[in-house]
Tab-separated table of C-alpha atoms and ligand atoms in Angstrom:
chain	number	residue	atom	x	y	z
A	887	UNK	CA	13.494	29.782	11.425
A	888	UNK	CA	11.339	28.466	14.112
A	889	UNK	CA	8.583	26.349	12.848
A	890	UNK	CA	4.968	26.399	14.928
A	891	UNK	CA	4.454	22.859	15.758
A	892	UNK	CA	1.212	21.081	13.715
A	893	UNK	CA	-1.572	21.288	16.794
A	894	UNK	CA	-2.832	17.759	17.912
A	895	UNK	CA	-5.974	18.285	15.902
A	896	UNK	CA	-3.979	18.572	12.905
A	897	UNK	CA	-1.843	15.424	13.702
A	898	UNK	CA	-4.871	13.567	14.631
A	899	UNK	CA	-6.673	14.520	11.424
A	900	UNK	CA	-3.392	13.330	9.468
A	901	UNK	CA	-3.578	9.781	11.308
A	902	UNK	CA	-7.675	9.595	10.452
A	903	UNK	CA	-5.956	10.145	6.858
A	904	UNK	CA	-3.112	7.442	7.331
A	905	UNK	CA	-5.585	4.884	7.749
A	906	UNK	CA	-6.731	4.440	4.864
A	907	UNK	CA	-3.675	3.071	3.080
A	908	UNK	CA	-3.726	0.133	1.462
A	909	UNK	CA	-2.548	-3.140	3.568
A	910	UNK	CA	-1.556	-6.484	2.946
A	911	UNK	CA	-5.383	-8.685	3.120
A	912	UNK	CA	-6.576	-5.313	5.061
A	913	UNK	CA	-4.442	-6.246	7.998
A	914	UNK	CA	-3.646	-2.485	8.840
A	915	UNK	CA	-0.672	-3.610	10.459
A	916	UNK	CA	-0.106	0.137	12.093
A	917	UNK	CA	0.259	1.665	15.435
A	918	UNK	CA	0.177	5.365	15.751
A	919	UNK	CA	1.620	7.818	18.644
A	920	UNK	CA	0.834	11.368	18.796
A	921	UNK	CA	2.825	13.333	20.776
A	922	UNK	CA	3.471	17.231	20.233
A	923	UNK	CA	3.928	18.431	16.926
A	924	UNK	CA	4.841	15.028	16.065
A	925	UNK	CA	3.317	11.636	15.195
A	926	UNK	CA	5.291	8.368	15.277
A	927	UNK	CA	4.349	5.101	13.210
A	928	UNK	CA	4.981	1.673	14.586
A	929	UNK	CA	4.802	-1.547	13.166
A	930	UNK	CA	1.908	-3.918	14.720
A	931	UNK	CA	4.445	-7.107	14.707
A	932	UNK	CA	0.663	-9.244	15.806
A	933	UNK	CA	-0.754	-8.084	12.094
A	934	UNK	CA	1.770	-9.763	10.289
A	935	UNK	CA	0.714	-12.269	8.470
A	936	UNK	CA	2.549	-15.271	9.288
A	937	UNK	CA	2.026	-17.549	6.765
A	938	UNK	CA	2.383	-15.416	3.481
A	939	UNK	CA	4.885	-12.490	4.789
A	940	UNK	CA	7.197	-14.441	7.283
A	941	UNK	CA	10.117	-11.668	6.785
A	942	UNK	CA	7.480	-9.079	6.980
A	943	UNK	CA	8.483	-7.437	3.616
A	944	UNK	CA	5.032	-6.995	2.792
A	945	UNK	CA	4.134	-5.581	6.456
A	946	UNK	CA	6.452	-2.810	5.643
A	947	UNK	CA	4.827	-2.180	2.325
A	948	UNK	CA	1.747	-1.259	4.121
A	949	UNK	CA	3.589	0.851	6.782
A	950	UNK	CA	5.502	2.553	3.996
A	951	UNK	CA	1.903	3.353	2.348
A	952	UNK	CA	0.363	4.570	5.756
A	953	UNK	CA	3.369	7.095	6.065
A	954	UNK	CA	3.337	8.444	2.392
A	955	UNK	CA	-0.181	9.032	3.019
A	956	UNK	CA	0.521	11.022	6.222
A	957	UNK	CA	3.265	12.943	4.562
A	958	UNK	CA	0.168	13.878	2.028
A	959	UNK	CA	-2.017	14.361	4.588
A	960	UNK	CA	0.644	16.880	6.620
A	961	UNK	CA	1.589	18.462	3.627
A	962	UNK	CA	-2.079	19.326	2.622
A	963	UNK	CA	-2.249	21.457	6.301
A	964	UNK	CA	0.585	23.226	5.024
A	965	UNK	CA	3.341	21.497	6.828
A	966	UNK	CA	6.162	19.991	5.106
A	967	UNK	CA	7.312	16.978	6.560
A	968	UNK	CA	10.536	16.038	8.259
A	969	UNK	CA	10.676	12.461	8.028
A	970	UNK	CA	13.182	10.064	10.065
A	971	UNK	CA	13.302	6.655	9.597
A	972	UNK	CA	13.939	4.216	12.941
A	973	UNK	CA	14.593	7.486	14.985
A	974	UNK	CA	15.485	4.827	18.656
A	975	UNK	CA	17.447	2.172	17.624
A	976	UNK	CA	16.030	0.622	21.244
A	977	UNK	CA	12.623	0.764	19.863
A	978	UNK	CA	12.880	-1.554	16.147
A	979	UNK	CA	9.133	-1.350	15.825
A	980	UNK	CA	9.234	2.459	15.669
A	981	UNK	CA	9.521	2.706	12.300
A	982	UNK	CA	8.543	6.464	11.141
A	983	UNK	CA	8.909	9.912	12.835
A	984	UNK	CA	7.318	12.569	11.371
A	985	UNK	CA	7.306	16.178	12.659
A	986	UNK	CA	7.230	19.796	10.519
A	987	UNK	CA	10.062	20.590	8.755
A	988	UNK	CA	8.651	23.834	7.521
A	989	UNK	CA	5.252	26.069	6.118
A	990	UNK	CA	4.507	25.960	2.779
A	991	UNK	CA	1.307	26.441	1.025
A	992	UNK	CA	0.402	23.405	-0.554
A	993	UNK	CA	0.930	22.748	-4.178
A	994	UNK	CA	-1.328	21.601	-6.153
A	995	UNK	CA	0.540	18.511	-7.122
A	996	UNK	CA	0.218	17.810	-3.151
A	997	UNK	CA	-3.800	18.493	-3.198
A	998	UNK	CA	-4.914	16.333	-6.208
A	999	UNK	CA	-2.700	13.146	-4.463
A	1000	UNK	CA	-4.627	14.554	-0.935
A	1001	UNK	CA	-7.833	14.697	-2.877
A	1002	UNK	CA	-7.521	11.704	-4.089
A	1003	UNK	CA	-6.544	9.370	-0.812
A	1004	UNK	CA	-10.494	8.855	0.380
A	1005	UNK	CA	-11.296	7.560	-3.612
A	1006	UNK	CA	-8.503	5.234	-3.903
A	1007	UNK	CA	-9.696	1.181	-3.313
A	1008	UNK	CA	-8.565	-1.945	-4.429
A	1009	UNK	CA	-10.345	-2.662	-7.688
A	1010	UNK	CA	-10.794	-6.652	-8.141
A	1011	UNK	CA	-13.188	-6.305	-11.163
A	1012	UNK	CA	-12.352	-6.896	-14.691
A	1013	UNK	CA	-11.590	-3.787	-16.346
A	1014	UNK	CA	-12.723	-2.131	-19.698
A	1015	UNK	CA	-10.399	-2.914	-23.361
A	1016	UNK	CA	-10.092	1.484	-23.316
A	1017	UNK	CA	-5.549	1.438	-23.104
A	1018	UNK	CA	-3.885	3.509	-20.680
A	1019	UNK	CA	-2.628	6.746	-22.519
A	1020	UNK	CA	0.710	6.481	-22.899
A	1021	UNK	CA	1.627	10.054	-20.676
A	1022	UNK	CA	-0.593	8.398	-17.591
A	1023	UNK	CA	1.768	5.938	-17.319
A	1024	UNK	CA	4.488	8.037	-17.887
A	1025	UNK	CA	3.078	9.688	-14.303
A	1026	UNK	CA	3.030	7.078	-12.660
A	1027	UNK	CA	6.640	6.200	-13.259
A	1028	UNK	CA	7.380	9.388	-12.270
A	1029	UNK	CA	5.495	8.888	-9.287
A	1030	UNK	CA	8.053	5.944	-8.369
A	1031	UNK	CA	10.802	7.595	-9.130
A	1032	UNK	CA	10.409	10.618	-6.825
A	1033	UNK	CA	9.905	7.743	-3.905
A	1034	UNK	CA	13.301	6.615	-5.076
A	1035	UNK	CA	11.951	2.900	-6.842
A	1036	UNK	CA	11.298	2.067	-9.882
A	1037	UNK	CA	7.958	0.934	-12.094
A	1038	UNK	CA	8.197	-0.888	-15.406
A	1039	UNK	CA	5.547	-0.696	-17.979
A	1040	UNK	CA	5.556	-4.228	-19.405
A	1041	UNK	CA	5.242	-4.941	-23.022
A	1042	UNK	CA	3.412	-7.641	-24.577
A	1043	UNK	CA	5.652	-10.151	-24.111
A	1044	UNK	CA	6.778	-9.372	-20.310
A	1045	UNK	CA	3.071	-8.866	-19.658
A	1046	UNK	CA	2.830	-13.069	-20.429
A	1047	UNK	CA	5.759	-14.068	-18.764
A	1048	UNK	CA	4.665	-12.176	-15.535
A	1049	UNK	CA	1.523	-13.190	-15.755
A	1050	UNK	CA	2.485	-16.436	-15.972
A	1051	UNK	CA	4.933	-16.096	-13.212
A	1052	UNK	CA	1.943	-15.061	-10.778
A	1053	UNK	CA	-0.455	-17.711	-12.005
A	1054	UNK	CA	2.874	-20.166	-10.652
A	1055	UNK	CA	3.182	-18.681	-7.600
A	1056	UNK	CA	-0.465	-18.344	-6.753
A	1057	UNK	CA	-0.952	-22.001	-6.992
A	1058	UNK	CA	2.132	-22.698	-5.069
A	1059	UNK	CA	0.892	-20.320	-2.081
A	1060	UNK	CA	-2.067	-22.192	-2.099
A	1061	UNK	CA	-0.941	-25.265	-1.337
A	1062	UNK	CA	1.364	-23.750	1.270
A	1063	UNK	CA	0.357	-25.203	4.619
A	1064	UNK	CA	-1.424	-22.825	6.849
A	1065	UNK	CA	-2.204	-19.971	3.766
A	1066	UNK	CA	-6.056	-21.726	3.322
A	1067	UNK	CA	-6.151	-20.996	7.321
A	1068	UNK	CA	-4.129	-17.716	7.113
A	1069	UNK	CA	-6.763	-16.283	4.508
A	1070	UNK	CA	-9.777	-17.433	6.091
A	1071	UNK	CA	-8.657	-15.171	9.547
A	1072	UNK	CA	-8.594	-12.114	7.165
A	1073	UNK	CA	-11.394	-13.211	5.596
A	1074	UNK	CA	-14.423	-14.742	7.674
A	1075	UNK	CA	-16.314	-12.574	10.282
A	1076	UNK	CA	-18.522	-10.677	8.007
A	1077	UNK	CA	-20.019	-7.070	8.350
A	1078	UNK	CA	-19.296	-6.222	11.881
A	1079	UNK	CA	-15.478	-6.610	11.019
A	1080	UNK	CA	-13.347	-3.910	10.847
A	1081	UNK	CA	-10.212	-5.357	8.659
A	1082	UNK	CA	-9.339	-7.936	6.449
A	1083	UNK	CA	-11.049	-7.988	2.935
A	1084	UNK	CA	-14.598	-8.167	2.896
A	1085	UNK	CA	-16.610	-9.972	0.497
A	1086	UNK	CA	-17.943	-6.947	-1.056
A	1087	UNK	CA	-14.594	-6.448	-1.816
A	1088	UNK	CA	-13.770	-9.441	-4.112
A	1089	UNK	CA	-14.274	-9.585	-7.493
A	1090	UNK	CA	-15.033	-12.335	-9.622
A	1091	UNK	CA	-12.754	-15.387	-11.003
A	1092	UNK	CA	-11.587	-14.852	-14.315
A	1093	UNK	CA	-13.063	-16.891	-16.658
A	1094	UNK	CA	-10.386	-16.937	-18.838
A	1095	UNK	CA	-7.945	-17.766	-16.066
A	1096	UNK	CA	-5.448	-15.395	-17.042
A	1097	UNK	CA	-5.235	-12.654	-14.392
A	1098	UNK	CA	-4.370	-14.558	-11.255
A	1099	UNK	CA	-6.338	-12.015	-8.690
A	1100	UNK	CA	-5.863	-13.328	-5.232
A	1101	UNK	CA	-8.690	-15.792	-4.762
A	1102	UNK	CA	-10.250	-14.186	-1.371
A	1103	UNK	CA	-13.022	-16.597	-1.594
A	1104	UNK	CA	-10.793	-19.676	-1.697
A	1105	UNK	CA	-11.701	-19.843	2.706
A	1106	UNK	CA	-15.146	-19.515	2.246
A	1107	UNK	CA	-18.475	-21.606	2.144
A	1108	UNK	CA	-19.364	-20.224	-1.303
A	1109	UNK	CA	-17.507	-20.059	-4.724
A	1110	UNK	CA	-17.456	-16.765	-6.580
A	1111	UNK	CA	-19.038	-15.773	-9.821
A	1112	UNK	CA	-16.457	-16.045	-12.708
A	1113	UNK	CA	-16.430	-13.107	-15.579
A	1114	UNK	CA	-13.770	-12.763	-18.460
A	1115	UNK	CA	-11.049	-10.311	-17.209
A	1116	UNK	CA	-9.244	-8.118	-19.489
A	1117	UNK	CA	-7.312	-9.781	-22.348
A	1118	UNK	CA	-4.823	-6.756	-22.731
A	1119	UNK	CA	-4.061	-6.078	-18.558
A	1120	UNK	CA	-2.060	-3.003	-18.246
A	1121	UNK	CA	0.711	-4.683	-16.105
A	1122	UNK	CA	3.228	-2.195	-13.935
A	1123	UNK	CA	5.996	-4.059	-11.644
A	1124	UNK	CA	7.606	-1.674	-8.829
A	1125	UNK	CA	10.358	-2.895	-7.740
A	1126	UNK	CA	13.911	-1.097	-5.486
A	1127	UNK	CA	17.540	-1.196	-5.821
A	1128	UNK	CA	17.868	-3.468	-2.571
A	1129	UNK	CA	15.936	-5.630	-0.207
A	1130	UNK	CA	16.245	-4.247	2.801
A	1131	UNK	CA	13.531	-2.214	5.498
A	1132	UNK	CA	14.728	0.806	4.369
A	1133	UNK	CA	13.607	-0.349	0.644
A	1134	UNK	CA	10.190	-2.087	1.807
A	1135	UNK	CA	9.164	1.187	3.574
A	1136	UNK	CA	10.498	3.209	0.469
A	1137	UNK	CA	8.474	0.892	-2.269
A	1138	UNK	CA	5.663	1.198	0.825
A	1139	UNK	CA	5.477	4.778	-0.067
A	1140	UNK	CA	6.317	4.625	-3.743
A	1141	UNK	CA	3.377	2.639	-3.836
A	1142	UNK	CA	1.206	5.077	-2.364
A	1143	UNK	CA	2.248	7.845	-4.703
A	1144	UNK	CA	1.881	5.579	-7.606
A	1145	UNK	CA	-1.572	4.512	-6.701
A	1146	UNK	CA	-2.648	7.951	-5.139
A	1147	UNK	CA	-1.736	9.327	-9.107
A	1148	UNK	CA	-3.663	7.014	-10.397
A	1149	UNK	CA	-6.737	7.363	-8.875
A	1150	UNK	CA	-6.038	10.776	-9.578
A	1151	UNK	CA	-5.963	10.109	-13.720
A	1152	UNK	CA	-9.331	8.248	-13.271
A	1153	UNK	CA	-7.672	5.039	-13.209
A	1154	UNK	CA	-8.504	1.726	-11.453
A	1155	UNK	CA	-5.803	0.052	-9.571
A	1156	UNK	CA	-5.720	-3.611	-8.898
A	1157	UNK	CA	-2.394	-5.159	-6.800
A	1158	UNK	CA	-0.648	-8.894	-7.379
A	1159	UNK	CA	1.721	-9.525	-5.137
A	1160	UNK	CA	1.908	-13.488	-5.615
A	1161	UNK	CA	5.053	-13.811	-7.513
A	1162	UNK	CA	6.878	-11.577	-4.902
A	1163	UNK	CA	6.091	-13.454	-2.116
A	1164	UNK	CA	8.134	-16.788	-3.524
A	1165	UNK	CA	11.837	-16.183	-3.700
A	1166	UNK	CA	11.910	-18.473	-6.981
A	1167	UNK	CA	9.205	-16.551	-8.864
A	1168	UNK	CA	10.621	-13.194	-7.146
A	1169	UNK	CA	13.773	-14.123	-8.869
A	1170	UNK	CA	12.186	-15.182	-12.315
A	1171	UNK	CA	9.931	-11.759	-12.014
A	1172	UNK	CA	13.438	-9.669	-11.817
A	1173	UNK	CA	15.126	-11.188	-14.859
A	1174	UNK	CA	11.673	-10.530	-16.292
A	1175	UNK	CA	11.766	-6.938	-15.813
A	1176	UNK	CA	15.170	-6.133	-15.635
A	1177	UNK	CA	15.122	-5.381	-12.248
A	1178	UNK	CA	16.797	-6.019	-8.984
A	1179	UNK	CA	14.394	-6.785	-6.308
A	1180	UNK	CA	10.387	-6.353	-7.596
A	1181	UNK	CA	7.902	-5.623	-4.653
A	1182	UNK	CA	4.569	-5.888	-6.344
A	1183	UNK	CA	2.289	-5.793	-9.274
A	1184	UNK	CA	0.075	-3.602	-10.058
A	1185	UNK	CA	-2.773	-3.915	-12.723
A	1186	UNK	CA	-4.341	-0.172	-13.740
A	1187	UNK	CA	-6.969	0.261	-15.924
A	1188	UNK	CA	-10.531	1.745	-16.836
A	1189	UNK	CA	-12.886	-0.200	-13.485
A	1190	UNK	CA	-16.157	0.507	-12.250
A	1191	UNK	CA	-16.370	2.021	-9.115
A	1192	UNK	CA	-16.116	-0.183	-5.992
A	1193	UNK	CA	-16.402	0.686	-2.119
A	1194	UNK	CA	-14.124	1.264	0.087
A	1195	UNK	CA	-13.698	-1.519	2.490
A	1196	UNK	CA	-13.914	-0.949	6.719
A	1197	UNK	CA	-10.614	0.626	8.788
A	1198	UNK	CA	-10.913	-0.067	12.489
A	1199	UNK	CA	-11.357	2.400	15.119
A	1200	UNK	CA	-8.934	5.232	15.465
A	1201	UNK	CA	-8.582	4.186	18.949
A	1202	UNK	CA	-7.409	0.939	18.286
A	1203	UNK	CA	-4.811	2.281	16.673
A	1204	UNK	CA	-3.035	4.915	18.570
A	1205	UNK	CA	-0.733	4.241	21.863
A	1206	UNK	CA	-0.719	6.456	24.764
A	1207	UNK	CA	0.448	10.073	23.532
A	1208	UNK	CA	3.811	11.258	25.836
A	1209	UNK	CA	7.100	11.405	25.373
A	1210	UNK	CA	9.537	14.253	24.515
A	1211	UNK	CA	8.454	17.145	22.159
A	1212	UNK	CA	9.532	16.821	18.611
A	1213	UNK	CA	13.482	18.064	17.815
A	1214	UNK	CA	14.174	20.910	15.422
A	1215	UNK	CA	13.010	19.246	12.477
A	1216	UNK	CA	16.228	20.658	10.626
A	1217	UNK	CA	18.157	17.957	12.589
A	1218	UNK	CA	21.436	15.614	9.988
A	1219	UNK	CA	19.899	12.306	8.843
A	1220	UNK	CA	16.026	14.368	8.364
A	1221	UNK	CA	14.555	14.015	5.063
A	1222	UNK	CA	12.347	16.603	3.893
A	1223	UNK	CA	9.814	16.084	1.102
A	1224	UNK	CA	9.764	18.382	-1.650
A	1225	UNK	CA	6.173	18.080	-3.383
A	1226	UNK	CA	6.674	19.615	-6.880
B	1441	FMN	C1	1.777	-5.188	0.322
B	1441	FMN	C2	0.387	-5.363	-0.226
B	1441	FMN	C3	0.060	-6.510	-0.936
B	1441	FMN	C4	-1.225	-6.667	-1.474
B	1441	FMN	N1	-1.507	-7.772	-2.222
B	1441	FMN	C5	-2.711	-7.888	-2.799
B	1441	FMN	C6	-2.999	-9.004	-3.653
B	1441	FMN	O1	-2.154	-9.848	-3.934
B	1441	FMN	N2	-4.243	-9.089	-4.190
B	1441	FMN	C7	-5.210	-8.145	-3.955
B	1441	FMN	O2	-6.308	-8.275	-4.486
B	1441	FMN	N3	-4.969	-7.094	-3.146
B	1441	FMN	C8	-3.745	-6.941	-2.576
B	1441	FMN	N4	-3.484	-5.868	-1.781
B	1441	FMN	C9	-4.542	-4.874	-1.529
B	1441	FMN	C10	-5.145	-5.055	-0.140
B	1441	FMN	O3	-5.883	-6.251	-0.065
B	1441	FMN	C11	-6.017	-3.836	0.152
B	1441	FMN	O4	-5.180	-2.695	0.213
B	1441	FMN	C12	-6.781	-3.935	1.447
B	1441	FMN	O5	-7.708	-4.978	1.393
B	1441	FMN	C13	-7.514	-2.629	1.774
B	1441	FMN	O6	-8.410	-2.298	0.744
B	1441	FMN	P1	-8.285	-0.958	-0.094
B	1441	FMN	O7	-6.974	-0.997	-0.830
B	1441	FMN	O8	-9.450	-0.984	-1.031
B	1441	FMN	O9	-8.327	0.205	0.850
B	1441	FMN	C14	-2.204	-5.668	-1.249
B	1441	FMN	C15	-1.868	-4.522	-0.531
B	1441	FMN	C16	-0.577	-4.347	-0.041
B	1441	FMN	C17	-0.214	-3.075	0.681
């Protein structure tokens, strides 16, 4: 069957969505190209952040995110999306094609995560003692799974030891050469900015200097208030079977989905990627977990609402439309996503 292509309004509207994935410090490291009935996602190789993501794991993470979220955001028109991964082996920043693989009405699995993409933020804030029911995080395993990684629920004990693990590798990265500098680019600049994390966006210190939130503030003129976090975190690692782009852009978009259900269940979501981003506390953090190679931490809970923090201009982000129109979507080496 022939599939109408989506029009460019509906491709545009799907970038406008895309954008508001979550990125390493806000870096939005994304380049979009709309062409017909297609839109292709490139990597922005000058938004990497040197200092902390020198492989650019963590660059994919956020690419990954930005194309779950247009998958959501294609589905929701009713388009289900053929996806194909480094579709011009000429072109390694191309990282994501997506086109229409087929109609289908969206489920309504597909609308809450759609609903929820404009309410999801980074939550920095301590959050309330009320546990995590027991079948929410159940869902957002799930959530993983159907991205093809994996999320551990730790226990007590794990809990401590990763804890511990990030509190290490925080105050290793920061007395890494260049990562004071590093922060303070994605940092300084103040309301007219349009990326990096501004300081409406930090939370407090904890008092109690357990949960090692990224200290935003450590660049800036002023010191942050301190408040006592939560003693009992809800702690979540996601983590893939291997390391390579492929798996960065697959725990990108598990990520999303995990994140995307949360904020669906009502919950907060808070991220900690400090222990992955040394190879000897990445390594400590597997045996911790049981797993092979952990991505990132995620802390979920009951927060108070926060605001969303600033995307830059649509413009900024898209290259010149052109280029072929978009195969059969039915095309060997395609994936389709299958929304339940
Ligand atoms: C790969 C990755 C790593 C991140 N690491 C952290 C982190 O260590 N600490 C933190 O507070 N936020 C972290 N974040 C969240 C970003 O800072 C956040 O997504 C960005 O500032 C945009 O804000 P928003 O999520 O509220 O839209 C990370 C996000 C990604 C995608």
């Amino acid at each position: 069957m022939t599939v109408a292509a989506p029009s460019r309004t509906v491709l545009m509207d799907a970038v406008r969505t895309a954008v508001l994935a979550p990125s390493l410090h806000n870096s939005q490291p994304w380049r979009f190209r709309v062409g017909r009935g297609r839109v292709d996602v490139h990597a922005d190789q000058s938004r990497r952040l040197a200092v902390l993501d020198p492989s650019g794991r963590e660059m994919m993470i956020s690419v990954g995110a930005a194309v779950f979220t247009l998958r959501v955001a294609l589905r929701r028109h009713g388009f289900v999306p053929g996806l194909e991964l480094f579709p011009d082996a000429g072109e390694p920043d191309l990282v994501a094609r997506l086109t229409a693989a087929r109609f289908a009405v969206p489920t309504p699995a597909a609308e809450l995560l759609a609903e929820a993409i404009p309410h999801r933020h980074t939550n920095r804030w301590p959050f309330g003692p009320r546990p995590v029911p027991a079948a929410a995080l159940g869902e957002l395993a799930d959530a993983a799974r159907r991205e093809g990684a994996f999320l551990s629920v730790a226990g007590p004990d794990t809990t401590s030891a990763v804890l511990e693990l990030a509190r290490t590798a925080d105050l290793e990265l920061r007395g890494r050469p260049g990562y004071r500098a590093e922060l303070g680019r994605w940092t300084a600049g103040g309301a007219k900015r349009r990326d990096g994390v501004p300081v409406r966006a930090m939370g407090p210190t904890d008092r109690l200097r357990t949960l090692p939130v990224r200290h935003f503030a450590e660049a800036l003129a002023f010191p942050l208030p301190s408040a006592p976090f939560e003693s009992d975190p809800a702690i979540l690692v996601l983590a893939t079977a291997g390391d390579t782009v492929f798996d960065h852009l697959r725990a990108g978009q598990a990520l999303q989905r995990v994140l995307l259900t949360a904020t669906s269940l009502g919950l907060a979501t808070g991220l900690i990627s400090q222990p992955a981003e040394l190879a000897a506390t990445r390594a400590r953090l597997a045996d911790a977990v049981s797993s092979a190679w952990p991505q990132i931490v995620l802390r979920v809970g009951d927060g108070r609402p926060v605001r969303s923090t600033p995307r830059r201009p649509l413009e900024e982000t898209l290259l010149p439309s052109g280029g072929p129109a978009a195969a059969p979507a039915a095309r060997a080496g395609r994936s389709r996503w299958s929304p339940r």
